[in-house]
Amino acid sequence: MPHAEQKILNDPTNLVIIRLLERLADSKSSCLNNRFWLSAFYEELLENKQRDKIHFDFLSIGILVITRIRQYFANKRFPLFWNSNTDMLKYSLKVSLFRRKLAQL
């Protein structure tokens, strides 16, 4: 994914979405690191075949990524491209905290 990751990071709109999502989860102090967001974002772009035909604003993409992340947590799975070296117990506690934050949206 390094090439795709670089492509995502080169688009200012994508960076805005990633930063907003990081702030929402307060990822500086959690296990939901930048790679988690990039992985969820990249999966969303891969599965959305119409992305090339339709121009999404950053809010729409952000909502799609948040929806995808909610599905990850509901199904207790991780983004396809996320390589986790984190303590899963600690991660689970952070996920439940983040799930409560998402429920308030």
Protein backbone atom coordinates (compact mmCIF):
# COMPACT_ATOMS: atom_id res chain seq x y z
CA MET A 1 0.00 0.00 0.00
CA PRO A 2 2.89 2.52 0.13
CA HIS A 3 2.12 3.92 -3.34
CA ALA A 4 -1.61 4.20 -2.60
CA GLU A 5 -0.87 5.69 0.81
CA GLN A 6 1.34 8.35 -0.80
CA LYS A 7 -1.41 9.08 -3.33
CA ILE A 8 -3.92 9.61 -0.50
CA LEU A 9 -1.54 11.86 1.42
CA ASN A 10 -0.78 14.00 -1.66
CA ASP A 11 -4.40 15.13 -1.97
CA PRO A 12 -5.13 18.06 0.39
CA THR A 13 -8.80 17.08 0.65
CA ASN A 14 -7.83 13.63 1.86
CA LEU A 15 -5.49 15.13 4.44
CA VAL A 16 -8.33 17.29 5.79
CA ILE A 17 -10.51 14.20 6.20
CA ILE A 18 -7.73 12.21 7.90
CA ARG A 19 -7.00 15.10 10.31
CA LEU A 20 -10.71 15.52 11.16
CA LEU A 21 -11.06 11.81 11.84
CA GLU A 22 -7.93 11.83 14.00
CA ARG A 23 -9.30 14.73 16.03
CA LEU A 24 -12.65 12.99 16.41
CA ALA A 25 -10.95 9.95 17.93
CA ASP A 26 -8.25 11.93 19.70
CA SER A 27 -5.83 9.47 18.11
CA LYS A 28 -2.77 11.15 19.59
CA SER A 29 -3.56 9.32 22.83
CA SER A 30 -5.21 6.20 21.44
CA CYS A 31 -4.26 3.09 19.51
CA LEU A 32 -6.24 4.30 16.51
CA ASN A 33 -3.18 5.61 14.77
CA ASN A 34 -2.73 7.25 11.38
CA ARG A 35 -2.33 3.89 9.64
CA PHE A 36 -5.77 2.82 10.87
CA TRP A 37 -7.39 5.89 9.33
CA LEU A 38 -5.41 5.56 6.10
CA SER A 39 -6.40 1.91 5.83
CA ALA A 40 -10.10 2.64 6.35
CA PHE A 41 -9.89 5.55 3.91
CA TYR A 42 -8.08 3.49 1.28
CA GLU A 43 -10.60 0.64 1.56
CA GLU A 44 -13.43 3.13 1.10
CA LEU A 45 -11.80 4.49 -2.05
CA LEU A 46 -11.17 0.99 -3.42
CA GLU A 47 -14.74 -0.15 -2.92
CA ASN A 48 -16.31 3.03 -4.24
CA LYS A 49 -16.02 2.47 -7.98
CA GLN A 50 -17.94 5.66 -8.78
CA ARG A 51 -15.33 7.81 -7.04
CA ASP A 52 -13.68 8.56 -10.40
CA LYS A 53 -16.99 9.67 -11.92
CA ILE A 54 -18.44 11.65 -9.02
CA HIS A 55 -16.64 14.38 -7.12
CA PHE A 56 -17.23 13.96 -3.39
CA ASP A 57 -16.70 16.80 -0.99
CA PHE A 58 -14.58 16.05 2.07
CA LEU A 59 -17.62 15.84 4.34
CA SER A 60 -19.19 13.07 2.24
CA ILE A 61 -15.98 11.04 2.19
CA GLY A 62 -15.54 11.59 5.92
CA ILE A 63 -19.04 10.29 6.61
CA LEU A 64 -18.39 7.23 4.42
CA VAL A 65 -15.15 6.49 6.29
CA ILE A 66 -16.84 6.92 9.69
CA THR A 67 -19.60 4.54 8.55
CA ARG A 68 -16.96 2.03 7.46
CA ILE A 69 -15.17 2.31 10.81
CA ARG A 70 -18.45 1.75 12.66
CA GLN A 71 -18.87 -1.44 10.61
CA TYR A 72 -15.33 -2.54 11.55
CA PHE A 73 -16.16 -2.17 15.23
CA ALA A 74 -19.59 -3.77 14.93
CA ASN A 75 -18.09 -6.79 13.13
CA LYS A 76 -14.97 -6.83 15.35
CA ARG A 77 -12.63 -6.74 12.39
CA PHE A 78 -9.85 -4.44 11.21
CA PRO A 79 -9.20 -2.58 7.98
CA LEU A 80 -7.78 -4.84 5.30
CA PHE A 81 -4.51 -2.93 5.00
CA TRP A 82 -3.96 -2.20 8.70
CA ASN A 83 -0.95 -3.92 10.21
CA SER A 84 -1.54 -3.88 13.94
CA ASN A 85 1.31 -4.41 16.37
CA THR A 86 -0.74 -3.12 19.27
CA ASP A 87 -1.91 -4.77 22.46
CA MET A 88 -5.39 -5.99 21.53
CA LEU A 89 -6.81 -5.63 25.04
CA LYS A 90 -5.72 -2.00 25.15
CA TYR A 91 -7.04 -1.56 21.60
CA SER A 92 -10.44 -3.01 22.57
CA LEU A 93 -10.77 -0.52 25.43
CA LYS A 94 -9.97 2.36 23.07
CA VAL A 95 -12.44 1.03 20.51
CA SER A 96 -15.27 0.96 23.06
CA LEU A 97 -14.47 4.55 24.05
CA PHE A 98 -14.39 5.59 20.40
CA ARG A 99 -17.61 3.69 19.68
CA ARG A 100 -19.35 5.79 22.37
CA LYS A 101 -18.02 8.98 20.76
CA LEU A 102 -19.33 7.87 17.36
CA ALA A 103 -22.73 7.07 18.84
CA GLN A 104 -23.03 10.69 19.93
CA LEU A 105 -22.75 11.94 16.32
